[in-house]
Each structure stands twice: as C-alpha cells, then as structure tokens.
Amino acid sequence: RNPFTGTGNYPRCVSFVEQRLVFAATKNDPQAVWMSQSANYENFGYSSPSKASDAVTFRIKARQVNEIRSILPVRAMLLLTSAAEWLVSGGSQSDAISPSAIKIDNQGYRGASTVQPIVVGNTVLFAQARGGVVRDFSYEFTNDSYTGKDLTILARHFFEGRSIKSWAYAQAPNSIVWVVLDNGDLVSLTYMREHEVWAWTSHESYGAFFEDVAVVAEGNDDVPYFVVKRQ
C-alpha cells in the first residue's frame, strides 16, 4: 500500500518512532499520521484480521484543523501542530503503538512554528507559532503530562517582531542553542535545565547578515558553523 501517490498526498513530516517509519501532514490530510509496519520501514500494508506489527494510520480529532509540523520520539510520540501539542501512545494496556492500541492525549494549546524543534536531554525546545516565543517542553510526573515555560520572558527585546529562521544545539562544552533570526541577527541560549539555568546572549559581527547555522562535532566539542552574507 502506498498512501502518498497523487498531488497533495506528499507528507511534510518524517521521523522514526518505536522501530516504525512515521510520516504526517499531507496537503489533503494535514492532521493524519501514517506509521509503517514494525521494523519494515517501506511497508505500509495491513492485514485482516490485523496484527500488532501492521501499519498504523490515524488522524487527530480536534476542534480545529491544525497541521502537524513536527514528530518527536520522546516517551512515546510527540506531535507538535500549528495550534496544539499531542502525545500518542499505546495507552495503559500496551507498551507500544499498534492498530489495536493507540491513545492520543492533548498536552497544551500553544502551537509550534515550522522550525524543527530541538531536543536537549529529555526536554524539547520549540518555537511558538506566533509571538517570537521559545518554550521548553518536558514530562512532569506530578501533572502526568508535558508542561513547560517561556524561555524568552526575560529577553523579549531580542524577539519583538521577529521569528526564528534557523537554530542548532551544541551540547559540548557549554550546552548552547545557536539561534538565527529572520532579520539576520544572531543570539544564543545557554540552557541547563537540571540546574534551572537559561540565559540569552546577542552576538555581533560587523556588516554580517546571518542566514543559517549548523553544529558539527569536532573532537570533544560541538562547533557551530554559520552561513553569513556580508555587505
């Protein structure tokens, strides 16, 4: 079975979750998710009666149609959409997602931008769909859900009227997220959740317009590289 043939049926998002290849959000079906057979990544077929290893297809049922923008394998499967966050699991009766075991729980109504989120340890950092806000998102046992805080609350002047164009995470040596804004500015976030430390810094390179960033491992350090347009 190939559910992705024809105009408007090409998925926007992809990831691997529980040994399955996962696609989501076509133009014709922005809230749909397709999971391949277990450990058989190119097979989206199913049988009758169904087996636990069969491909899984489902749609998020919500009050609004919000396109899925990111898929993350954290704790279960986290889906970030344009106006909400959802956690997909096998439910209390199953350790894994299968055709007969699937549970979709809402985790909030913040909404994520199209910039792909960053995972720091077991915490997800994502840019909100609107407002130039960066949030962290992690599981809280006391609430039995994913919660987080606004990491830009003390640095609003960096993000007023701006959005994130690109970002990358350098774990070693100082746990820094390098962030390129749409106006060509460069800022960085030092983030150490276990110590409740997060701080923003602005960086300047005279006559430079930052366009993109990537982080490459070199020896014991993660080194950022930038695409820069100079006047």
mmCIF file with all atom_site columns, C-alpha atoms in Angstrom:
data_model
loop_
_atom_site.group_PDB
_atom_site.id
_atom_site.type_symbol
_atom_site.label_atom_id
_atom_site.label_alt_id
_atom_site.label_comp_id
_atom_site.label_asym_id
_atom_site.label_entity_id
_atom_site.label_seq_id
_atom_site.pdbx_PDB_ins_code
_atom_site.Cartn_x
_atom_site.Cartn_y
_atom_site.Cartn_z
_atom_site.occupancy
_atom_site.B_iso_or_equiv
_atom_site.pdbx_formal_charge
_atom_site.auth_seq_id
_atom_site.auth_comp_id
_atom_site.auth_asym_id
_atom_site.auth_atom_id
_atom_site.pdbx_PDB_model_num
ATOM 1   C CA . ARG A 1 1   ? 0.000   0.000  0.000  1.00 0.00 ? 1   ARG A CA 1
ATOM 2   C CA . ASN A 1 2   ? 1.274   3.453  -0.955 1.00 0.00 ? 2   ASN A CA 1
ATOM 3   C CA . PRO A 1 3   ? -0.887  6.222  0.565  1.00 0.00 ? 3   PRO A CA 1
ATOM 4   C CA . PHE A 1 4   ? 1.319   9.019  -0.813 1.00 0.00 ? 4   PHE A CA 1
ATOM 5   C CA . THR A 1 5   ? 0.553   8.938  -4.538 1.00 0.00 ? 5   THR A CA 1
ATOM 6   C CA . GLY A 1 6   ? -1.018  11.895 -6.316 1.00 0.00 ? 6   GLY A CA 1
ATOM 7   C CA . THR A 1 7   ? -0.921  15.652 -5.946 1.00 0.00 ? 7   THR A CA 1
ATOM 8   C CA . GLY A 1 8   ? -1.492  16.849 -2.382 1.00 0.00 ? 8   GLY A CA 1
ATOM 9   C CA . ASN A 1 9   ? -0.599  13.498 -0.805 1.00 0.00 ? 9   ASN A CA 1
ATOM 10  C CA . TYR A 1 10  ? 3.077   14.091 -0.074 1.00 0.00 ? 10  TYR A CA 1
ATOM 11  C CA . PRO A 1 11  ? 3.864   14.227 3.675  1.00 0.00 ? 11  PRO A CA 1
ATOM 12  C CA . ARG A 1 12  ? 5.529   17.225 5.321  1.00 0.00 ? 12  ARG A CA 1
ATOM 13  C CA . CYS A 1 13  ? 6.970   15.483 8.406  1.00 0.00 ? 13  CYS A CA 1
ATOM 14  C CA . VAL A 1 14  ? 9.017   12.330 8.949  1.00 0.00 ? 14  VAL A CA 1
ATOM 15  C CA . SER A 1 15  ? 10.627  10.521 11.876 1.00 0.00 ? 15  SER A CA 1
ATOM 16  C CA . PHE A 1 16  ? 11.313  7.076  13.354 1.00 0.00 ? 16  PHE A CA 1
ATOM 17  C CA . VAL A 1 17  ? 9.222   6.003  16.359 1.00 0.00 ? 17  VAL A CA 1
ATOM 18  C CA . GLU A 1 18  ? 9.214   2.554  18.001 1.00 0.00 ? 18  GLU A CA 1
ATOM 19  C CA . GLN A 1 19  ? 11.007  0.983  15.028 1.00 0.00 ? 19  GLN A CA 1
ATOM 20  C CA . ARG A 1 20  ? 8.436   2.392  12.603 1.00 0.00 ? 20  ARG A CA 1
ATOM 21  C CA . LEU A 1 21  ? 8.902   4.989  9.869  1.00 0.00 ? 21  LEU A CA 1
ATOM 22  C CA . VAL A 1 22  ? 6.371   7.751  10.513 1.00 0.00 ? 22  VAL A CA 1
ATOM 23  C CA . PHE A 1 23  ? 5.010   10.295 8.005  1.00 0.00 ? 23  PHE A CA 1
ATOM 24  C CA . ALA A 1 24  ? 2.479   13.034 8.726  1.00 0.00 ? 24  ALA A CA 1
ATOM 25  C CA . ALA A 1 25  ? 0.605   16.047 7.352  1.00 0.00 ? 25  ALA A CA 1
ATOM 26  C CA . THR A 1 26  ? -0.138  15.982 3.655  1.00 0.00 ? 26  THR A CA 1
ATOM 27  C CA . LYS A 1 27  ? -1.819  18.946 1.985  1.00 0.00 ? 27  LYS A CA 1
ATOM 28  C CA . ASN A 1 28  ? -5.031  16.966 1.606  1.00 0.00 ? 28  ASN A CA 1
ATOM 29  C CA . ASP A 1 29  ? -4.892  15.498 5.130  1.00 0.00 ? 29  ASP A CA 1
ATOM 30  C CA . PRO A 1 30  ? -2.910  17.820 7.447  1.00 0.00 ? 30  PRO A CA 1
ATOM 31  C CA . GLN A 1 31  ? -3.872  16.007 10.684 1.00 0.00 ? 31  GLN A CA 1
ATOM 32  C CA . ALA A 1 32  ? -3.143  12.446 9.511  1.00 0.00 ? 32  ALA A CA 1
ATOM 33  C CA . VAL A 1 33  ? -0.267  10.187 10.593 1.00 0.00 ? 33  VAL A CA 1
ATOM 34  C CA . TRP A 1 34  ? 0.997   7.065  8.811  1.00 0.00 ? 34  TRP A CA 1
ATOM 35  C CA . MET A 1 35  ? 3.245   4.568  10.610 1.00 0.00 ? 35  MET A CA 1
ATOM 36  C CA . SER A 1 36  ? 4.933   1.749  8.693  1.00 0.00 ? 36  SER A CA 1
ATOM 37  C CA . GLN A 1 37  ? 4.982   -1.866 9.766  1.00 0.00 ? 37  GLN A CA 1
ATOM 38  C CA . SER A 1 38  ? 7.224   -2.567 12.741 1.00 0.00 ? 38  SER A CA 1
ATOM 39  C CA . ALA A 1 39  ? 10.897  -2.870 11.596 1.00 0.00 ? 39  ALA A CA 1
ATOM 40  C CA . ASN A 1 40  ? 9.702   -2.944 7.968  1.00 0.00 ? 40  ASN A CA 1
ATOM 41  C CA . TYR A 1 41  ? 10.107  0.716  7.081  1.00 0.00 ? 41  TYR A CA 1
ATOM 42  C CA . GLU A 1 42  ? 8.948   0.703  3.455  1.00 0.00 ? 42  GLU A CA 1
ATOM 43  C CA . ASN A 1 43  ? 5.805   -1.364 4.037  1.00 0.00 ? 43  ASN A CA 1
ATOM 44  C CA . PHE A 1 44  ? 2.571   0.474  4.892  1.00 0.00 ? 44  PHE A CA 1
ATOM 45  C CA . GLY A 1 45  ? 0.353   -2.560 4.346  1.00 0.00 ? 45  GLY A CA 1
ATOM 46  C CA . TYR A 1 46  ? -2.088  -4.160 6.761  1.00 0.00 ? 46  TYR A CA 1
ATOM 47  C CA . SER A 1 47  ? -3.868  -7.487 7.083  1.00 0.00 ? 47  SER A CA 1
ATOM 48  C CA . SER A 1 48  ? -7.304  -8.746 8.090  1.00 0.00 ? 48  SER A CA 1
ATOM 49  C CA . PRO A 1 49  ? -7.564  -9.655 10.895 1.00 0.00 ? 49  PRO A CA 1
ATOM 50  C CA . SER A 1 50  ? -4.996  -7.078 11.943 1.00 0.00 ? 50  SER A CA 1
ATOM 51  C CA . LYS A 1 51  ? -1.654  -7.922 13.552 1.00 0.00 ? 51  LYS A CA 1
ATOM 52  C CA . ALA A 1 52  ? 0.287   -5.883 16.096 1.00 0.00 ? 52  ALA A CA 1
ATOM 53  C CA . SER A 1 53  ? 3.081   -5.347 13.555 1.00 0.00 ? 53  SER A CA 1
ATOM 54  C CA . ASP A 1 54  ? 0.746   -3.943 10.849 1.00 0.00 ? 54  ASP A CA 1
ATOM 55  C CA . ALA A 1 55  ? 0.997   -0.357 9.622  1.00 0.00 ? 55  ALA A CA 1
ATOM 56  C CA . VAL A 1 56  ? -0.953  2.213  11.646 1.00 0.00 ? 56  VAL A CA 1
ATOM 57  C CA . THR A 1 57  ? -2.955  5.148  10.259 1.00 0.00 ? 57  THR A CA 1
ATOM 58  C CA . PHE A 1 58  ? -4.850  7.672  12.368 1.00 0.00 ? 58  PHE A CA 1
ATOM 59  C CA . ARG A 1 59  ? -5.993  11.300 12.441 1.00 0.00 ? 59  ARG A CA 1
ATOM 60  C CA . ILE A 1 60  ? -6.042  13.798 15.272 1.00 0.00 ? 60  ILE A CA 1
ATOM 61  C CA . LYS A 1 61  ? -9.638  14.637 16.104 1.00 0.00 ? 61  LYS A CA 1
ATOM 62  C CA . ALA A 1 62  ? -9.845  18.161 17.481 1.00 0.00 ? 62  ALA A CA 1
ATOM 63  C CA . ARG A 1 63  ? -12.000 21.265 17.429 1.00 0.00 ? 63  ARG A CA 1
ATOM 64  C CA . GLN A 1 64  ? -9.767  22.846 14.801 1.00 0.00 ? 64  GLN A CA 1
ATOM 65  C CA . VAL A 1 65  ? -7.855  21.540 11.802 1.00 0.00 ? 65  VAL A CA 1
ATOM 66  C CA . ASN A 1 66  ? -4.213  22.203 12.722 1.00 0.00 ? 66  ASN A CA 1
ATOM 67  C CA . GLU A 1 67  ? -1.438  20.857 10.528 1.00 0.00 ? 67  GLU A CA 1
ATOM 68  C CA . ILE A 1 68  ? 1.167   18.613 12.113 1.00 0.00 ? 68  ILE A CA 1
ATOM 69  C CA . ARG A 1 69  ? 4.576   20.301 11.951 1.00 0.00 ? 69  ARG A CA 1
ATOM 70  C CA . SER A 1 70  ? 6.918   18.015 13.906 1.00 0.00 ? 70  SER A CA 1
ATOM 71  C CA . ILE A 1 71  ? 7.169   14.385 15.076 1.00 0.00 ? 71  ILE A CA 1
ATOM 72  C CA . LEU A 1 72  ? 9.387   13.552 18.052 1.00 0.00 ? 72  LEU A CA 1
ATOM 73  C CA . PRO A 1 73  ? 10.067  10.165 19.713 1.00 0.00 ? 73  PRO A CA 1
ATOM 74  C CA . VAL A 1 74  ? 10.099  11.258 23.370 1.00 0.00 ? 74  VAL A CA 1
ATOM 75  C CA . ARG A 1 75  ? 8.487   8.974  25.983 1.00 0.00 ? 75  ARG A CA 1
ATOM 76  C CA . ALA A 1 76  ? 6.012   7.980  23.256 1.00 0.00 ? 76  ALA A CA 1
ATOM 77  C CA . MET A 1 77  ? 5.328   10.021 20.102 1.00 0.00 ? 77  MET A CA 1
ATOM 78  C CA . LEU A 1 78  ? 5.004   13.773 20.454 1.00 0.00 ? 78  LEU A CA 1
ATOM 79  C CA . LEU A 1 79  ? 3.164   15.639 17.687 1.00 0.00 ? 79  LEU A CA 1
ATOM 80  C CA . LEU A 1 80  ? 3.539   19.419 17.502 1.00 0.00 ? 80  LEU A CA 1
ATOM 81  C CA . THR A 1 81  ? 0.857   21.122 15.420 1.00 0.00 ? 81  THR A CA 1
ATOM 82  C CA . SER A 1 82  ? 0.183   24.717 14.417 1.00 0.00 ? 82  SER A CA 1
ATOM 83  C CA . ALA A 1 83  ? -2.037  25.281 17.486 1.00 0.00 ? 83  ALA A CA 1
ATOM 84  C CA . ALA A 1 84  ? -1.611  22.367 19.925 1.00 0.00 ? 84  ALA A CA 1
ATOM 85  C CA . GLU A 1 85  ? 0.648   19.596 21.236 1.00 0.00 ? 85  GLU A CA 1
ATOM 86  C CA . TRP A 1 86  ? -0.353  15.924 21.357 1.00 0.00 ? 86  TRP A CA 1
ATOM 87  C CA . LEU A 1 87  ? 1.157   12.767 22.871 1.00 0.00 ? 87  LEU A CA 1
ATOM 88  C CA . VAL A 1 88  ? 0.449   9.449  21.128 1.00 0.00 ? 88  VAL A CA 1
ATOM 89  C CA . SER A 1 89  ? 0.998   6.176  22.988 1.00 0.00 ? 89  SER A CA 1
ATOM 90  C CA . GLY A 1 90  ? -0.270  2.629  23.221 1.00 0.00 ? 90  GLY A CA 1
ATOM 91  C CA . GLY A 1 91  ? -2.351  3.519  26.271 1.00 0.00 ? 91  GLY A CA 1
ATOM 92  C CA . SER A 1 92  ? -2.370  1.770  29.632 1.00 0.00 ? 92  SER A CA 1
ATOM 93  C CA . GLN A 1 93  ? -2.987  -1.664 28.081 1.00 0.00 ? 93  GLN A CA 1
ATOM 94  C CA . SER A 1 94  ? 0.034   -1.671 25.755 1.00 0.00 ? 94  SER A CA 1
ATOM 95  C CA . ASP A 1 95  ? 3.692   -0.649 25.827 1.00 0.00 ? 95  ASP A CA 1
ATOM 96  C CA . ALA A 1 96  ? 3.750   0.145  22.095 1.00 0.00 ? 96  ALA A CA 1
ATOM 97  C CA . ILE A 1 97  ? 1.533   1.758  19.479 1.00 0.00 ? 97  ILE A CA 1
ATOM 98  C CA . SER A 1 98  ? -0.316  -0.764 17.306 1.00 0.00 ? 98  SER A CA 1
ATOM 99  C CA . PRO A 1 99  ? -3.511  -0.896 15.210 1.00 0.00 ? 99  PRO A CA 1
ATOM 100 C CA . SER A 1 100 ? -5.467  -2.040 18.270 1.00 0.00 ? 100 SER A CA 1
ATOM 101 C CA . ALA A 1 101 ? -3.656  0.090  20.871 1.00 0.00 ? 101 ALA A CA 1
ATOM 102 C CA . ILE A 1 102 ? -3.475  3.817  20.306 1.00 0.00 ? 102 ILE A CA 1
ATOM 103 C CA . LYS A 1 103 ? -4.209  6.732  22.645 1.00 0.00 ? 103 LYS A CA 1
ATOM 104 C CA . ILE A 1 104 ? -3.976  10.432 21.733 1.00 0.00 ? 104 ILE A CA 1
ATOM 105 C CA . ASP A 1 105 ? -3.745  12.935 24.595 1.00 0.00 ? 105 ASP A CA 1
ATOM 106 C CA . ASN A 1 106 ? -3.621  16.710 24.364 1.00 0.00 ? 106 ASN A CA 1
ATOM 107 C CA . GLN A 1 107 ? -0.686  18.344 26.195 1.00 0.00 ? 107 GLN A CA 1
ATOM 108 C CA . GLY A 1 108 ? -1.479  22.009 25.594 1.00 0.00 ? 108 GLY A CA 1
ATOM 109 C CA . TYR A 1 109 ? -2.625  24.636 23.116 1.00 0.00 ? 109 TYR A CA 1
ATOM 110 C CA . ARG A 1 110 ? 0.471   26.724 22.386 1.00 0.00 ? 110 ARG A CA 1
ATOM 111 C CA . GLY A 1 111 ? 1.193   25.784 18.776 1.00 0.00 ? 111 GLY A CA 1
ATOM 112 C CA . ALA A 1 112 ? 4.595   25.359 17.113 1.00 0.00 ? 112 ALA A CA 1
ATOM 113 C CA . SER A 1 113 ? 6.247   27.117 14.178 1.00 0.00 ? 113 SER A CA 1
ATOM 114 C CA . THR A 1 114 ? 7.604   25.310 11.132 1.00 0.00 ? 114 THR A CA 1
ATOM 115 C CA . VAL A 1 115 ? 11.173  25.451 12.517 1.00 0.00 ? 115 VAL A CA 1
ATOM 116 C CA . GLN A 1 116 ? 12.027  21.945 13.698 1.00 0.00 ? 116 GLN A CA 1
ATOM 117 C CA . PRO A 1 117 ? 12.299  21.580 17.499 1.00 0.00 ? 117 PRO A CA 1
ATOM 118 C CA . ILE A 1 118 ? 15.496  20.755 19.380 1.00 0.00 ? 118 ILE A CA 1
ATOM 119 C CA . VAL A 1 119 ? 15.841  18.002 21.974 1.00 0.00 ? 119 VAL A CA 1
ATOM 120 C CA . VAL A 1 120 ? 18.131  18.794 24.922 1.00 0.00 ? 120 VAL A CA 1
ATOM 121 C CA . GLY A 1 121 ? 18.459  15.700 27.111 1.00 0.00 ? 121 GLY A CA 1
ATOM 122 C CA . ASN A 1 122 ? 14.830  14.687 27.591 1.00 0.00 ? 122 ASN A CA 1
ATOM 123 C CA . THR A 1 123 ? 13.457  18.197 27.079 1.00 0.00 ? 123 THR A CA 1
ATOM 124 C CA . VAL A 1 124 ? 12.033  19.563 23.828 1.00 0.00 ? 124 VAL A CA 1
ATOM 125 C CA . LEU A 1 125 ? 12.648  23.189 22.854 1.00 0.00 ? 125 LEU A CA 1
ATOM 126 C CA . PHE A 1 126 ? 10.283  24.605 20.250 1.00 0.00 ? 126 PHE A CA 1
ATOM 127 C CA . ALA A 1 127 ? 9.425   27.983 18.786 1.00 0.00 ? 127 ALA A CA 1
ATOM 128 C CA . GLN A 1 128 ? 5.802   29.009 19.164 1.00 0.00 ? 128 GLN A CA 1
ATOM 129 C CA . ALA A 1 129 ? 3.769   29.612 16.047 1.00 0.00 ? 129 ALA A CA 1
ATOM 130 C CA . ARG A 1 130 ? 3.311   33.271 16.949 1.00 0.00 ? 130 ARG A CA 1
ATOM 131 C CA . GLY A 1 131 ? 4.837   35.847 19.247 1.00 0.00 ? 131 GLY A CA 1
ATOM 132 C CA . GLY A 1 132 ? 8.556   35.089 18.934 1.00 0.00 ? 132 GLY A CA 1
ATOM 133 C CA . VAL A 1 133 ? 8.487   32.794 21.969 1.00 0.00 ? 133 VAL A CA 1
ATOM 134 C CA . VAL A 1 134 ? 10.722  29.790 22.691 1.00 0.00 ? 134 VAL A CA 1
ATOM 135 C CA . ARG A 1 135 ? 9.320   27.209 25.102 1.00 0.00 ? 135 ARG A CA 1
ATOM 136 C CA . ASP A 1 136 ? 10.751  24.142 26.765 1.00 0.00 ? 136 ASP A CA 1
ATOM 137 C CA . PHE A 1 137 ? 8.552   21.066 26.989 1.00 0.00 ? 137 PHE A CA 1
ATOM 138 C CA . SER A 1 138 ? 9.155   18.060 29.219 1.00 0.00 ? 138 SER A CA 1
ATOM 139 C CA . TYR A 1 139 ? 7.253   15.421 31.138 1.00 0.00 ? 139 TYR A CA 1
ATOM 140 C CA . GLU A 1 140 ? 6.202   16.341 34.676 1.00 0.00 ? 140 GLU A CA 1
ATOM 141 C CA . PHE A 1 141 ? 5.338   13.378 36.866 1.00 0.00 ? 141 PHE A CA 1
ATOM 142 C CA . THR A 1 142 ? 3.240   15.457 39.278 1.00 0.00 ? 142 THR A CA 1
ATOM 143 C CA . ASN A 1 143 ? 0.961   16.610 36.441 1.00 0.00 ? 143 ASN A CA 1
ATOM 144 C CA . ASP A 1 144 ? 1.277   13.397 34.400 1.00 0.00 ? 144 ASP A CA 1
ATOM 145 C CA . SER A 1 145 ? 1.647   15.488 31.275 1.00 0.00 ? 145 SER A CA 1
ATOM 146 C CA . TYR A 1 146 ? 4.102   17.561 29.273 1.00 0.00 ? 146 TYR A CA 1
ATOM 147 C CA . THR A 1 147 ? 4.485   21.118 30.536 1.00 0.00 ? 147 THR A CA 1
ATOM 148 C CA . GLY A 1 148 ? 6.983   23.913 30.034 1.00 0.00 ? 148 GLY A CA 1
ATOM 149 C CA . LYS A 1 149 ? 7.819   27.569 30.409 1.00 0.00 ? 149 LYS A CA 1
ATOM 150 C CA . ASP A 1 150 ? 8.515   30.601 28.249 1.00 0.00 ? 150 ASP A CA 1
ATOM 151 C CA . LEU A 1 151 ? 12.299  30.867 27.925 1.00 0.00 ? 151 LEU A CA 1
ATOM 152 C CA . THR A 1 152 ? 12.170  34.305 26.303 1.00 0.00 ? 152 THR A CA 1
ATOM 153 C CA . ILE A 1 153 ? 10.281  36.059 29.090 1.00 0.00 ? 153 ILE A CA 1
ATOM 154 C CA . LEU A 1 154 ? 13.430  37.947 30.230 1.00 0.00 ? 154 LEU A CA 1
ATOM 155 C CA . ALA A 1 155 ? 14.736  38.635 26.714 1.00 0.00 ? 155 ALA A CA 1
ATOM 156 C CA . ARG A 1 156 ? 11.685  39.909 24.857 1.00 0.00 ? 156 ARG A CA 1
ATOM 157 C CA . HIS A 1 157 ? 13.672  42.718 23.211 1.00 0.00 ? 157 HIS A CA 1
ATOM 158 C CA . PHE A 1 158 ? 15.592  40.137 21.135 1.00 0.00 ? 158 PHE A CA 1
ATOM 159 C CA . PHE A 1 159 ? 12.392  38.706 19.635 1.00 0.00 ? 159 PHE A CA 1
ATOM 160 C CA . GLU A 1 160 ? 9.927   41.573 19.252 1.00 0.00 ? 160 GLU A CA 1
ATOM 161 C CA . GLY A 1 161 ? 8.534   41.451 15.721 1.00 0.00 ? 161 GLY A CA 1
ATOM 162 C CA . ARG A 1 162 ? 10.963  38.672 14.773 1.00 0.00 ? 162 ARG A CA 1
ATOM 163 C CA . SER A 1 163 ? 10.886  34.923 14.252 1.00 0.00 ? 163 SER A CA 1
ATOM 164 C CA . ILE A 1 164 ? 13.441  32.122 14.314 1.00 0.00 ? 164 ILE A CA 1
ATOM 165 C CA . LYS A 1 165 ? 14.822  31.245 10.889 1.00 0.00 ? 165 LYS A CA 1
ATOM 166 C CA . SER A 1 166 ? 17.265  28.510 11.927 1.00 0.00 ? 166 SER A CA 1
ATOM 167 C CA . TRP A 1 167 ? 18.804  27.061 15.085 1.00 0.00 ? 167 TRP A CA 1
ATOM 168 C CA . ALA A 1 168 ? 21.155  24.290 16.207 1.00 0.00 ? 168 ALA A CA 1
ATOM 169 C CA . TYR A 1 169 ? 22.240  22.814 19.525 1.00 0.00 ? 169 TYR A CA 1
ATOM 170 C CA . ALA A 1 170 ? 25.864  22.495 20.683 1.00 0.00 ? 170 ALA A CA 1
ATOM 171 C CA . GLN A 1 171 ? 25.862  20.146 23.672 1.00 0.00 ? 171 GLN A CA 1
ATOM 172 C CA . ALA A 1 172 ? 29.580  20.279 24.471 1.00 0.00 ? 172 ALA A CA 1
ATOM 173 C CA . PRO A 1 173 ? 31.141  22.068 26.176 1.00 0.00 ? 173 PRO A CA 1
ATOM 174 C CA . ASN A 1 174 ? 28.557  24.625 27.365 1.00 0.00 ? 174 ASN A CA 1
ATOM 175 C CA . SER A 1 175 ? 25.077  23.450 26.260 1.00 0.00 ? 175 SER A CA 1
ATOM 176 C CA . ILE A 1 176 ? 24.300  26.342 23.903 1.00 0.00 ? 176 ILE A CA 1
ATOM 177 C CA . VAL A 1 177 ? 21.498  26.734 21.360 1.00 0.00 ? 177 VAL A CA 1
ATOM 178 C CA . TRP A 1 178 ? 22.585  28.999 18.488 1.00 0.00 ? 178 TRP A CA 1
ATOM 179 C CA . VAL A 1 179 ? 19.633  30.907 17.018 1.00 0.00 ? 179 VAL A CA 1
ATOM 180 C CA . VAL A 1 180 ? 19.468  32.824 13.712 1.00 0.00 ? 180 VAL A CA 1
ATOM 181 C CA . LEU A 1 181 ? 16.596  35.307 13.486 1.00 0.00 ? 181 LEU A CA 1
ATOM 182 C CA . ASP A 1 182 ? 14.785  36.338 10.322 1.00 0.00 ? 182 ASP A CA 1
ATOM 183 C CA . ASN A 1 183 ? 16.305  39.842 10.405 1.00 0.00 ? 183 ASN A CA 1
ATOM 184 C CA . GLY A 1 184 ? 19.865  38.440 10.252 1.00 0.00 ? 184 GLY A CA 1
ATOM 185 C CA . ASP A 1 185 ? 20.642  38.772 13.969 1.00 0.00 ? 185 ASP A CA 1
ATOM 186 C CA . LEU A 1 186 ? 22.376  36.006 15.931 1.00 0.00 ? 186 LEU A CA 1
ATOM 187 C CA . VAL A 1 187 ? 21.505  35.152 19.532 1.00 0.00 ? 187 VAL A CA 1
ATOM 188 C CA . SER A 1 188 ? 22.342  32.185 21.722 1.00 0.00 ? 188 SER A CA 1
ATOM 189 C CA . LEU A 1 189 ? 20.645  30.401 24.597 1.00 0.00 ? 189 LEU A CA 1
ATOM 190 C CA . THR A 1 190 ? 22.677  28.732 27.336 1.00 0.00 ? 190 THR A CA 1
ATOM 191 C CA . TYR A 1 191 ? 20.318  26.055 28.647 1.00 0.00 ? 191 TYR A CA 1
ATOM 192 C CA . MET A 1 192 ? 20.905  23.702 31.606 1.00 0.00 ? 192 MET A CA 1
ATOM 193 C CA . ARG A 1 193 ? 17.530  22.508 32.793 1.00 0.00 ? 193 ARG A CA 1
ATOM 194 C CA . GLU A 1 194 ? 18.831  20.305 35.614 1.00 0.00 ? 194 GLU A CA 1
ATOM 195 C CA . HIS A 1 195 ? 20.318  23.449 37.220 1.00 0.00 ? 195 HIS A CA 1
ATOM 196 C CA . GLU A 1 196 ? 17.397  25.697 36.231 1.00 0.00 ? 196 GLU A CA 1
ATOM 197 C CA . VAL A 1 197 ? 19.772  27.876 34.215 1.00 0.00 ? 197 VAL A CA 1
ATOM 198 C CA . TRP A 1 198 ? 18.859  29.595 30.950 1.00 0.00 ? 198 TRP A CA 1
ATOM 199 C CA . ALA A 1 199 ? 20.273  32.853 29.587 1.00 0.00 ? 199 ALA A CA 1
ATOM 200 C CA . TRP A 1 200 ? 20.262  34.703 26.261 1.00 0.00 ? 200 TRP A CA 1
ATOM 201 C CA . THR A 1 201 ? 23.180  36.490 24.603 1.00 0.00 ? 201 THR A CA 1
ATOM 202 C CA . SER A 1 202 ? 23.354  38.663 21.494 1.00 0.00 ? 202 SER A CA 1
ATOM 203 C CA . HIS A 1 203 ? 26.297  38.294 19.076 1.00 0.00 ? 203 HIS A CA 1
ATOM 204 C CA . GLU A 1 204 ? 27.509  40.830 16.537 1.00 0.00 ? 204 GLU A CA 1
ATOM 205 C CA . SER A 1 205 ? 29.785  40.544 13.522 1.00 0.00 ? 205 SER A CA 1
ATOM 206 C CA . TYR A 1 206 ? 30.068  43.941 11.851 1.00 0.00 ? 206 TYR A CA 1
ATOM 207 C CA . GLY A 1 207 ? 28.444  44.082 8.424  1.00 0.00 ? 207 GLY A CA 1
ATOM 208 C CA . ALA A 1 208 ? 27.180  40.482 8.709  1.00 0.00 ? 208 ALA A CA 1
ATOM 209 C CA . PHE A 1 209 ? 23.695  39.164 7.998  1.00 0.00 ? 209 PHE A CA 1
ATOM 210 C CA . PHE A 1 210 ? 23.342  35.652 9.462  1.00 0.00 ? 210 PHE A CA 1
ATOM 211 C CA . GLU A 1 211 ? 21.304  33.298 7.282  1.00 0.00 ? 211 GLU A CA 1
ATOM 212 C CA . ASP A 1 212 ? 21.748  29.768 8.668  1.00 0.00 ? 212 ASP A CA 1
ATOM 213 C CA . VAL A 1 213 ? 23.535  27.700 11.319 1.00 0.00 ? 213 VAL A CA 1
ATOM 214 C CA . ALA A 1 214 ? 24.635  24.096 11.796 1.00 0.00 ? 214 ALA A CA 1
ATOM 215 C CA . VAL A 1 215 ? 26.607  22.339 14.535 1.00 0.00 ? 215 VAL A CA 1
ATOM 216 C CA . VAL A 1 216 ? 29.372  19.827 13.741 1.00 0.00 ? 216 VAL A CA 1
ATOM 217 C CA . ALA A 1 217 ? 31.148  17.568 16.237 1.00 0.00 ? 217 ALA A CA 1
ATOM 218 C CA . GLU A 1 218 ? 34.908  18.179 16.239 1.00 0.00 ? 218 GLU A CA 1
ATOM 219 C CA . GLY A 1 219 ? 36.823  16.140 18.806 1.00 0.00 ? 219 GLY A CA 1
ATOM 220 C CA . ASN A 1 220 ? 35.267  16.766 22.209 1.00 0.00 ? 220 ASN A CA 1
ATOM 221 C CA . ASP A 1 221 ? 33.431  19.934 21.168 1.00 0.00 ? 221 ASP A CA 1
ATOM 222 C CA . ASP A 1 222 ? 30.324  20.778 19.154 1.00 0.00 ? 222 ASP A CA 1
ATOM 223 C CA . VAL A 1 223 ? 31.299  23.635 16.837 1.00 0.00 ? 223 VAL A CA 1
ATOM 224 C CA . PRO A 1 224 ? 28.769  25.997 15.213 1.00 0.00 ? 224 PRO A CA 1
ATOM 225 C CA . TYR A 1 225 ? 29.141  26.986 11.549 1.00 0.00 ? 225 TYR A CA 1
ATOM 226 C CA . PHE A 1 226 ? 27.220  29.865 10.013 1.00 0.00 ? 226 PHE A CA 1
ATOM 227 C CA . VAL A 1 227 ? 26.129  31.000 6.578  1.00 0.00 ? 227 VAL A CA 1
ATOM 228 C CA . VAL A 1 228 ? 26.807  34.736 6.583  1.00 0.00 ? 228 VAL A CA 1
ATOM 229 C CA . LYS A 1 229 ? 26.097  37.430 3.989  1.00 0.00 ? 229 LYS A CA 1
ATOM 230 C CA . ARG A 1 230 ? 28.415  40.400 4.322  1.00 0.00 ? 230 ARG A CA 1
ATOM 231 C CA . GLN A 1 231 ? 27.817  43.889 2.999  1.00 0.00 ? 231 GLN A CA 1
#
